[in-house]
PDB file of C-alpha atoms in Angstrom:
ATOM      1  CA  UNK A   1       0.054   0.268  -0.240  1.00 68.00           C
ATOM      2  CA  UNK A   2       1.505   3.884  -1.282  1.00 87.00           C
ATOM      3  CA  UNK A   3       1.515   6.020   1.332  1.00 96.00           C
ATOM      4  CA  UNK A   4       0.282   8.838  -0.829  1.00 98.00           C
ATOM      5  CA  UNK A   5      -1.198  10.244  -3.091  1.00 96.00           C
ATOM      6  CA  UNK A   6      -2.332  12.591  -5.388  1.00 98.00           C
ATOM      7  CA  UNK A   7      -5.592  13.502  -6.420  1.00 98.00           C
ATOM      8  CA  UNK A   8      -5.812  16.205  -9.813  1.00 98.00           C
ATOM      9  CA  UNK A   9      -8.813  16.944 -10.962  1.00 97.00           C
ATOM     10  CA  UNK A  10     -12.043  19.474 -10.449  1.00 97.00           C
ATOM     11  CA  UNK A  11     -14.309  21.157  -7.577  1.00 97.00           C
ATOM     12  CA  UNK A  12     -18.222  21.428  -8.644  1.00 97.00           C
ATOM     13  CA  UNK A  13     -20.403  23.858  -6.688  1.00 97.00           C
ATOM     14  CA  UNK A  14     -24.116  24.904  -7.748  1.00 97.00           C
ATOM     15  CA  UNK A  15     -26.749  26.544  -5.957  1.00 97.00           C
ATOM     16  CA  UNK A  16     -29.871  25.937  -7.096  1.00 97.00           C
ATOM     17  CA  UNK A  17     -32.059  28.943  -5.182  1.00 95.00           C
ATOM     18  CA  UNK A  18     -33.113  31.644  -5.514  1.00 95.00           C
ATOM     19  CA  UNK A  19     -31.025  31.906  -8.144  1.00 95.00           C
ATOM     20  CA  UNK A  20     -28.990  29.414  -9.944  1.00 96.00           C
ATOM     21  CA  UNK A  21     -25.631  29.629  -9.454  1.00 95.00           C
ATOM     22  CA  UNK A  22     -22.790  26.972 -10.589  1.00 95.00           C
ATOM     23  CA  UNK A  23     -19.077  26.892 -11.294  1.00 95.00           C
ATOM     24  CA  UNK A  24     -16.325  24.560 -11.778  1.00 96.00           C
ATOM     25  CA  UNK A  25     -12.421  24.551 -11.238  1.00 96.00           C
ATOM     26  CA  UNK A  26      -9.619  22.455 -11.372  1.00 97.00           C
ATOM     27  CA  UNK A  27      -7.779  21.772  -8.201  1.00 97.00           C
ATOM     28  CA  UNK A  28      -5.535  19.266  -7.074  1.00 98.00           C
ATOM     29  CA  UNK A  29      -5.483  17.730  -3.690  1.00 98.00           C
ATOM     30  CA  UNK A  30      -3.252  14.644  -1.178  1.00 98.00           C
ATOM     31  CA  UNK A  31      -4.099  11.428   0.127  1.00 98.00           C
ATOM     32  CA  UNK A  32      -1.907  10.753   3.229  1.00 99.00           C
ATOM     33  CA  UNK A  33      -1.724   7.702   5.348  1.00 98.00           C
ATOM     34  CA  UNK A  34      -1.207   9.111   8.660  1.00 98.00           C
ATOM     35  CA  UNK A  35       0.331   6.132  10.093  1.00 97.00           C
ATOM     36  CA  UNK A  36       3.335   6.720   7.139  1.00 97.00           C
ATOM     37  CA  UNK A  37       3.357  10.501   7.034  1.00 97.00           C
ATOM     38  CA  UNK A  38       7.730  10.220   8.246  1.00 94.00           C
ATOM     39  CA  UNK A  39       8.548   8.555   4.641  1.00 96.00           C
ATOM     40  CA  UNK A  40       6.731  12.112   2.688  1.00 97.00           C
ATOM     41  CA  UNK A  41       9.172  14.217   2.562  1.00 96.00           C
ATOM     42  CA  UNK A  42      11.080  15.321  -0.406  1.00 96.00           C
ATOM     43  CA  UNK A  43      12.088  18.282  -2.616  1.00 96.00           C
ATOM     44  CA  UNK A  44       8.537  19.351  -2.938  1.00 98.00           C
ATOM     45  CA  UNK A  45       6.689  18.204  -0.295  1.00 98.00           C
ATOM     46  CA  UNK A  46       7.547  18.390   3.281  1.00 98.00           C
ATOM     47  CA  UNK A  47       5.693  17.051   6.386  1.00 98.00           C
ATOM     48  CA  UNK A  48       5.643  20.368   8.953  1.00 98.00           C
ATOM     49  CA  UNK A  49       8.975  21.961   6.912  1.00 97.00           C
ATOM     50  CA  UNK A  50       9.255  24.711   4.278  1.00 96.00           C
ATOM     51  CA  UNK A  51       8.525  23.013   0.531  1.00 98.00           C
ATOM     52  CA  UNK A  52       6.812  24.640  -1.741  1.00 98.00           C
ATOM     53  CA  UNK A  53       3.730  22.200  -0.908  1.00 98.00           C
ATOM     54  CA  UNK A  54       3.882  20.796   2.630  1.00 98.00           C
ATOM     55  CA  UNK A  55       1.291  20.375   4.943  1.00 98.00           C
ATOM     56  CA  UNK A  56       1.374  21.007   8.987  1.00 98.00           C
ATOM     57  CA  UNK A  57      -0.064  19.455  11.439  1.00 98.00           C
ATOM     58  CA  UNK A  58      -1.121  22.076  13.920  1.00 98.00           C
ATOM     59  CA  UNK A  59      -3.796  22.843  10.578  1.00 98.00           C
ATOM     60  CA  UNK A  60      -5.155  19.773  11.677  1.00 98.00           C
ATOM     61  CA  UNK A  61      -7.477  17.397  14.692  1.00 96.00           C
ATOM     62  CA  UNK A  62      -6.050  19.150  17.641  1.00 96.00           C
ATOM     63  CA  UNK A  63      -4.568  22.099  16.009  1.00 96.00           C
ATOM     64  CA  UNK A  64      -1.263  21.683  18.399  1.00 96.00           C
ATOM     65  CA  UNK A  65       0.750  19.928  16.501  1.00 96.00           C
ATOM     66  CA  UNK A  66       0.022  16.882  18.133  1.00 95.00           C
ATOM     67  CA  UNK A  67      -0.153  13.451  16.010  1.00 97.00           C
ATOM     68  CA  UNK A  68      -2.687  13.255  14.104  1.00 98.00           C
ATOM     69  CA  UNK A  69      -3.397   9.554  14.188  1.00 98.00           C
ATOM     70  CA  UNK A  70      -3.238   9.381  17.396  1.00 98.00           C
ATOM     71  CA  UNK A  71      -6.048  11.651  17.441  1.00 98.00           C
ATOM     72  CA  UNK A  72      -8.289  10.249  15.346  1.00 98.00           C
ATOM     73  CA  UNK A  73      -7.861   6.831  17.010  1.00 98.00           C
ATOM     74  CA  UNK A  74      -8.650   9.077  20.903  1.00 97.00           C
ATOM     75  CA  UNK A  75     -12.032  10.199  18.483  1.00 97.00           C
ATOM     76  CA  UNK A  76     -13.018   6.843  17.355  1.00 97.00           C
ATOM     77  CA  UNK A  77     -12.840   5.092  20.941  1.00 96.00           C
ATOM     78  CA  UNK A  78     -14.889   8.291  22.403  1.00 96.00           C
ATOM     79  CA  UNK A  79     -17.633   7.622  19.487  1.00 95.00           C
ATOM     80  CA  UNK A  80     -17.502   3.621  19.772  1.00 95.00           C
ATOM     81  CA  UNK A  81     -16.559   3.045  16.254  1.00 96.00           C
ATOM     82  CA  UNK A  82     -14.242   0.484  15.679  1.00 92.00           C
ATOM     83  CA  UNK A  83     -11.862   1.791  13.048  1.00 94.00           C
ATOM     84  CA  UNK A  84      -8.762   0.014  13.739  1.00 94.00           C
ATOM     85  CA  UNK A  85      -7.142   0.025  10.258  1.00 97.00           C
ATOM     86  CA  UNK A  86      -5.601   2.491   8.299  1.00 98.00           C
ATOM     87  CA  UNK A  87      -6.488   6.491   8.271  1.00 98.00           C
ATOM     88  CA  UNK A  88      -5.949   8.951   5.683  1.00 99.00           C
ATOM     89  CA  UNK A  89      -6.162  12.457   5.776  1.00 99.00           C
ATOM     90  CA  UNK A  90      -7.424  14.493   2.415  1.00 99.00           C
ATOM     91  CA  UNK A  91      -6.292  18.102   1.882  1.00 98.00           C
ATOM     92  CA  UNK A  92      -5.346  20.456   0.635  1.00 98.00           C
ATOM     93  CA  UNK A  93      -1.257  21.045   0.877  1.00 98.00           C
ATOM     94  CA  UNK A  94       0.248  24.370   1.870  1.00 98.00           C
ATOM     95  CA  UNK A  95       1.449  25.826  -0.989  1.00 98.00           C
ATOM     96  CA  UNK A  96       4.178  27.924  -0.103  1.00 97.00           C
ATOM     97  CA  UNK A  97       3.472  28.183   3.292  1.00 96.00           C
ATOM     98  CA  UNK A  98      -0.226  29.115   2.235  1.00 95.00           C
ATOM     99  CA  UNK A  99      -2.840  27.604   3.691  1.00 92.00           C
ATOM    100  CA  UNK A 100      -6.879  27.500   3.946  1.00 94.00           C
ATOM    101  CA  UNK A 101      -8.745  24.001   3.304  1.00 96.00           C
ATOM    102  CA  UNK A 102     -12.588  24.328   3.124  1.00 96.00           C
ATOM    103  CA  UNK A 103     -12.609  21.157   4.814  1.00 98.00           C
ATOM    104  CA  UNK A 104     -10.584  17.387   5.334  1.00 98.00           C
ATOM    105  CA  UNK A 105     -11.635  14.235   5.267  1.00 99.00           C
ATOM    106  CA  UNK A 106      -9.969  11.826   7.618  1.00 99.00           C
ATOM    107  CA  UNK A 107     -11.286   8.417   5.734  1.00 99.00           C
ATOM    108  CA  UNK A 108     -11.053   5.688   8.973  1.00 99.00           C
ATOM    109  CA  UNK A 109     -10.338   1.658   8.090  1.00 98.00           C
ATOM    110  CA  UNK A 110     -10.887  -1.565   9.575  1.00 97.00           C
ATOM    111  CA  UNK A 111      -8.219  -4.039   9.797  1.00 96.00           C
ATOM    112  CA  UNK A 112      -9.993  -5.577   6.363  1.00 96.00           C
ATOM    113  CA  UNK A 113      -9.579  -2.547   4.141  1.00 95.00           C
ATOM    114  CA  UNK A 114     -13.914  -1.639   4.882  1.00 97.00           C
ATOM    115  CA  UNK A 115     -14.573   2.221   5.356  1.00 98.00           C
ATOM    116  CA  UNK A 116     -16.073   2.559   8.659  1.00 98.00           C
ATOM    117  CA  UNK A 117     -16.318   6.391   9.644  1.00 98.00           C
ATOM    118  CA  UNK A 118     -15.231   9.670   7.764  1.00 99.00           C
ATOM    119  CA  UNK A 119     -14.160  12.644  10.059  1.00 99.00           C
ATOM    120  CA  UNK A 120     -15.723  16.254   7.957  1.00 99.00           C
ATOM    121  CA  UNK A 121     -13.219  18.773   8.804  1.00 98.00           C
ATOM    122  CA  UNK A 122     -14.509  22.099   7.639  1.00 98.00           C
ATOM    123  CA  UNK A 123     -13.086  25.429   8.288  1.00 97.00           C
ATOM    124  CA  UNK A 124     -14.840  28.864   7.673  1.00 95.00           C
ATOM    125  CA  UNK A 125     -12.854  32.299   6.284  1.00 92.00           C
ATOM    126  CA  UNK A 126     -13.239  33.621  10.010  1.00 93.00           C
ATOM    127  CA  UNK A 127     -10.854  31.094  11.464  1.00 93.00           C
ATOM    128  CA  UNK A 128     -13.535  28.001  12.567  1.00 96.00           C
ATOM    129  CA  UNK A 129     -13.842  25.148  12.689  1.00 97.00           C
ATOM    130  CA  UNK A 130     -16.195  22.155  13.356  1.00 98.00           C
ATOM    131  CA  UNK A 131     -15.979  18.886  12.651  1.00 98.00           C
ATOM    132  CA  UNK A 132     -18.811  15.853  11.344  1.00 98.00           C
ATOM    133  CA  UNK A 133     -18.159  12.636  12.156  1.00 98.00           C
ATOM    134  CA  UNK A 134     -20.015  10.358   9.803  1.00 98.00           C
ATOM    135  CA  UNK A 135     -21.152   6.437   9.857  1.00 97.00           C
ATOM    136  CA  UNK A 136     -23.476   4.401   8.302  1.00 96.00           C
ATOM    137  CA  UNK A 137     -26.611   3.180  10.628  1.00 93.00           C
ATOM    138  CA  UNK A 138     -25.183   0.079  12.792  1.00 91.00           C
ATOM    139  CA  UNK A 139     -21.587   0.630  12.040  1.00 91.00           C
ATOM    140  CA  UNK A 140     -21.702  -1.080   8.680  1.00 95.00           C
ATOM    141  CA  UNK A 141     -19.134  -0.410   6.107  1.00 97.00           C
ATOM    142  CA  UNK A 142     -19.689   2.922   4.448  1.00 98.00           C
ATOM    143  CA  UNK A 143     -20.498   2.333   0.833  1.00 97.00           C
ATOM    144  CA  UNK A 144     -21.319   5.199  -1.854  1.00 96.00           C
ATOM    145  CA  UNK A 145     -25.089   4.585  -0.991  1.00 95.00           C
ATOM    146  CA  UNK A 146     -24.532   4.714   1.938  1.00 96.00           C
ATOM    147  CA  UNK A 147     -27.103   7.062   4.557  1.00 91.00           C
ATOM    148  CA  UNK A 148     -24.558   9.516   5.607  1.00 97.00           C
ATOM    149  CA  UNK A 149     -26.432  12.348   6.721  1.00 97.00           C
ATOM    150  CA  UNK A 150     -25.306  15.446   9.320  1.00 98.00           C
ATOM    151  CA  UNK A 151     -27.163  18.887  11.167  1.00 97.00           C
ATOM    152  CA  UNK A 152     -24.639  21.721  10.113  1.00 98.00           C
ATOM    153  CA  UNK A 153     -23.267  23.058  12.467  1.00 98.00           C
ATOM    154  CA  UNK A 154     -21.455  25.402  11.706  1.00 98.00           C
ATOM    155  CA  UNK A 155     -21.217  29.149   9.731  1.00 97.00           C
ATOM    156  CA  UNK A 156     -19.695  28.789   6.357  1.00 96.00           C
ATOM    157  CA  UNK A 157     -21.547  31.237   4.029  1.00 95.00           C
ATOM    158  CA  UNK A 158     -23.034  34.205   4.535  1.00 94.00           C
ATOM    159  CA  UNK A 159     -26.095  33.239   2.058  1.00 96.00           C
ATOM    160  CA  UNK A 160     -27.141  30.132   4.238  1.00 96.00           C
ATOM    161  CA  UNK A 161     -28.443  29.754   7.808  1.00 95.00           C
ATOM    162  CA  UNK A 162     -26.699  27.651  10.336  1.00 97.00           C
ATOM    163  CA  UNK A 163     -30.116  25.108   9.457  1.00 96.00           C
ATOM    164  CA  UNK A 164     -30.472  22.040   8.422  1.00 97.00           C
ATOM    165  CA  UNK A 165     -28.294  19.407   6.919  1.00 98.00           C
ATOM    166  CA  UNK A 166     -25.730  17.677   5.100  1.00 98.00           C
ATOM    167  CA  UNK A 167     -25.167  14.766   2.914  1.00 98.00           C
ATOM    168  CA  UNK A 168     -22.063  12.950   2.271  1.00 98.00           C
ATOM    169  CA  UNK A 169     -21.579  10.687  -0.602  1.00 98.00           C
ATOM    170  CA  UNK A 170     -17.910   9.101  -1.597  1.00 98.00           C
ATOM    171  CA  UNK A 171     -16.694   6.817  -3.664  1.00 98.00           C
ATOM    172  CA  UNK A 172     -13.953   5.574  -4.625  1.00 95.00           C
ATOM    173  CA  UNK A 173     -12.060   3.601  -6.970  1.00 94.00           C
ATOM    174  CA  UNK A 174      -8.500   1.944  -8.100  1.00 92.00           C
ATOM    175  CA  UNK A 175      -8.633   5.025 -10.132  1.00 96.00           C
ATOM    176  CA  UNK A 176      -9.591   8.037  -9.052  1.00 97.00           C
ATOM    177  CA  UNK A 177     -11.963   9.328  -5.780  1.00 98.00           C
ATOM    178  CA  UNK A 178     -15.074  11.237  -6.077  1.00 98.00           C
ATOM    179  CA  UNK A 179     -16.571  13.313  -2.644  1.00 98.00           C
ATOM    180  CA  UNK A 180     -20.046  14.909  -2.719  1.00 98.00           C
ATOM    181  CA  UNK A 181     -22.114  17.048   0.024  1.00 98.00           C
ATOM    182  CA  UNK A 182     -25.473  18.023  -0.894  1.00 98.00           C
ATOM    183  CA  UNK A 183     -26.766  20.773   1.248  1.00 98.00           C
ATOM    184  CA  UNK A 184     -30.841  21.112   1.835  1.00 98.00           C
ATOM    185  CA  UNK A 185     -32.547  23.615   4.025  1.00 96.00           C
ATOM    186  CA  UNK A 186     -36.299  23.617   5.444  1.00 94.00           C
ATOM    187  CA  UNK A 187     -37.046  23.610   1.473  1.00 96.00           C
ATOM    188  CA  UNK A 188     -35.174  21.060   0.163  1.00 97.00           C
ATOM    189  CA  UNK A 189     -31.664  20.915  -1.581  1.00 98.00           C
ATOM    190  CA  UNK A 190     -29.843  23.716  -2.538  1.00 98.00           C
ATOM    191  CA  UNK A 191     -26.405  23.200  -2.466  1.00 98.00           C
ATOM    192  CA  UNK A 192     -24.786  20.997  -4.210  1.00 98.00           C
ATOM    193  CA  UNK A 193     -20.479  20.446  -4.036  1.00 98.00           C
ATOM    194  CA  UNK A 194     -18.757  17.411  -5.305  1.00 98.00           C
ATOM    195  CA  UNK A 195     -14.912  16.402  -5.250  1.00 98.00           C
ATOM    196  CA  UNK A 196     -13.585  14.707  -8.436  1.00 98.00           C
ATOM    197  CA  UNK A 197      -9.951  13.185  -8.501  1.00 97.00           C
ATOM    198  CA  UNK A 198      -7.924  10.778 -10.370  1.00 98.00           C
ATOM    199  CA  UNK A 199      -5.313   9.524  -8.386  1.00 98.00           C
ATOM    200  CA  UNK A 200      -1.731  10.110  -9.671  1.00 97.00           C
ATOM    201  CA  UNK A 201       1.363   9.071  -7.957  1.00 97.00           C
ATOM    202  CA  UNK A 202       3.131  10.728  -5.072  1.00 98.00           C
ATOM    203  CA  UNK A 203       6.045  11.331  -6.667  1.00 97.00           C
ATOM    204  CA  UNK A 204       8.470  14.460  -7.176  1.00 97.00           C
ATOM    205  CA  UNK A 205       7.871  14.821 -10.671  1.00 98.00           C
ATOM    206  CA  UNK A 206       4.610  14.209 -10.055  1.00 98.00           C
ATOM    207  CA  UNK A 207       4.820  16.764  -7.203  1.00 98.00           C
ATOM    208  CA  UNK A 208       6.428  19.562  -9.503  1.00 98.00           C
ATOM    209  CA  UNK A 209       3.349  19.103 -12.498  1.00 98.00           C
ATOM    210  CA  UNK A 210       0.611  19.206 -10.176  1.00 98.00           C
ATOM    211  CA  UNK A 211       2.349  22.739  -8.925  1.00 98.00           C
ATOM    212  CA  UNK A 212       3.400  24.079 -12.134  1.00 97.00           C
ATOM    213  CA  UNK A 213      -0.479  23.891 -13.182  1.00 97.00           C
ATOM    214  CA  UNK A 214      -1.643  25.345 -10.615  1.00 96.00           C
ATOM    215  CA  UNK A 215       0.898  27.266  -8.636  1.00 96.00           C
ATOM    216  CA  UNK A 216      -1.946  29.931  -6.643  1.00 94.00           C
ATOM    217  CA  UNK A 217      -3.707  26.814  -5.538  1.00 95.00           C
ATOM    218  CA  UNK A 218      -4.711  27.418  -1.378  1.00 92.00           C
ATOM    219  CA  UNK A 219      -4.908  31.638  -2.812  1.00 92.00           C
ATOM    220  CA  UNK A 220      -7.272  30.624  -5.663  1.00 92.00           C
ATOM    221  CA  UNK A 221      -9.778  28.801  -3.879  1.00 91.00           C
ATOM    222  CA  UNK A 222      -9.437  32.102  -0.875  1.00 91.00           C
ATOM    223  CA  UNK A 223      -9.972  33.989  -4.048  1.00 93.00           C
ATOM    224  CA  UNK A 224     -12.952  32.204  -5.899  1.00 92.00           C
ATOM    225  CA  UNK A 225     -14.533  32.061  -2.825  1.00 92.00           C
ATOM    226  CA  UNK A 226     -14.941  35.693  -2.380  1.00 92.00           C
ATOM    227  CA  UNK A 227     -15.781  36.092  -5.722  1.00 93.00           C
ATOM    228  CA  UNK A 228     -18.385  34.028  -5.917  1.00 94.00           C
ATOM    229  CA  UNK A 229     -19.829  35.551  -2.713  1.00 93.00           C
ATOM    230  CA  UNK A 230     -19.838  39.098  -4.562  1.00 94.00           C
ATOM    231  CA  UNK A 231     -21.912  37.714  -7.407  1.00 93.00           C
ATOM    232  CA  UNK A 232     -24.130  36.558  -5.184  1.00 95.00           C
ATOM    233  CA  UNK A 233     -24.341  39.670  -3.671  1.00 94.00           C
ATOM    234  CA  UNK A 234     -25.233  41.617  -6.557  1.00 94.00           C
ATOM    235  CA  UNK A 235     -28.119  39.002  -7.317  1.00 93.00           C
ATOM    236  CA  UNK A 236     -29.413  39.988  -3.760  1.00 93.00           C
ATOM    237  CA  UNK A 237     -29.263  36.889  -2.584  1.00 95.00           C
ATOM    238  CA  UNK A 238     -30.510  37.157   0.807  1.00 93.00           C
ATOM    239  CA  UNK A 239     -27.341  37.694   3.449  1.00 92.00           C
ATOM    240  CA  UNK A 240     -27.143  36.451   7.300  1.00 95.00           C
ATOM    241  CA  UNK A 241     -24.997  37.412   9.537  1.00 94.00           C
ATOM    242  CA  UNK A 242     -22.524  34.985  11.402  1.00 94.00           C
ATOM    243  CA  UNK A 243     -23.639  33.277  14.219  1.00 94.00           C
ATOM    244  CA  UNK A 244     -21.776  32.189  17.475  1.00 93.00           C
ATOM    245  CA  UNK A 245     -19.803  29.820  16.416  1.00 92.00           C
ATOM    246  CA  UNK A 246     -21.182  25.766  17.610  1.00 93.00           C
ATOM    247  CA  UNK A 247     -20.429  25.237  21.457  1.00 92.00           C
ATOM    248  CA  UNK A 248     -19.572  20.872  20.833  1.00 94.00           C
ATOM    249  CA  UNK A 249     -16.446  20.204  18.605  1.00 94.00           C
ATOM    250  CA  UNK A 250     -17.829  17.385  16.750  1.00 97.00           C
ATOM    251  CA  UNK A 251     -21.519  16.976  15.655  1.00 96.00           C
ATOM    252  CA  UNK A 252     -22.921  13.277  14.808  1.00 94.00           C
ATOM    253  CA  UNK A 253     -24.324  11.506  12.164  1.00 91.00           C
ATOM    254  CA  UNK A 254     -27.794  11.731  11.975  1.00 84.00           C
ATOM    255  CA  UNK A 255     -29.377   8.597  10.265  1.00 73.00           C
ATOM    256  CA  UNK A 256     -32.887   9.944   8.330  1.00 64.00           C
ATOM    257  CA  UNK A 257     -35.290   7.209   8.109  1.00 54.00           C
ATOM    258  CA  UNK A 258     -35.607   6.629   3.443  1.00 47.00           C
ATOM    259  CA  UNK A 259     -38.600   6.674   1.813  1.00 38.00           C
ATOM    260  CA  UNK A 260     -38.834   2.623   1.585  1.00 38.00           C
ATOM    261  CA  UNK A 261     -37.819   2.487   5.199  1.00 40.00           C
ATOM    262  CA  UNK A 262     -40.617   4.884   6.629  1.00 37.00           C
ATOM    263  CA  UNK A 263     -43.256   3.462   4.202  1.00 37.00           C
ATOM    264  CA  UNK A 264     -42.743  -0.064   5.680  1.00 33.00           C
TER     265      UNK A 264
END
């Protein structure tokens, strides 16, 4: 098993109401085996050291630079989730030292490789963050059609209230990876978001090519967030003031009954 790989692809975001607003941007991100971070340092990438591309452990988990795998296993233990296999982190890297990640995903597997939990670590542009710990109903292995929901707890956009819920979908294949997050308010589906990428070997050559293709990756993420916000403001989409951040740092899965279950 590799210690890491690149994902090169696109992010899609679409708002459906009260005006439609859709955009697609190229991105690249990393999937890192947290047990093998020490093997990843090279000329183009570093862990807790300056490189053109890097990650800093203080950006994740406890936010104090402590061991990420140990922190995640502690969270799983508190939630009584049996995921004793590999833990992988999907994240945008720091680019020339600058980082902003709208959301990081921690994929927690059992010893047989089954995906038992996913932690979605959401960050907003106000320096706040919140975590959504997702697991399938009954503790089953998470599949592409698993029912994964969580109540929205963090203010992310001034054009959406802190209300409603998210629906998550994760699909992996040997060659690609796909993550979707749909946001529902009281009227139904409001926002569709997806990140899709092709798996690429984590080599200095591929890291260099990804950086040269998108040298302003993380700066661009912030710039595009503000640009799209300006477009919504110009279209007079209703504006919501930022409330206080949530009291609890972690939200857990909300298992909604499917239409089939409700009819039984």
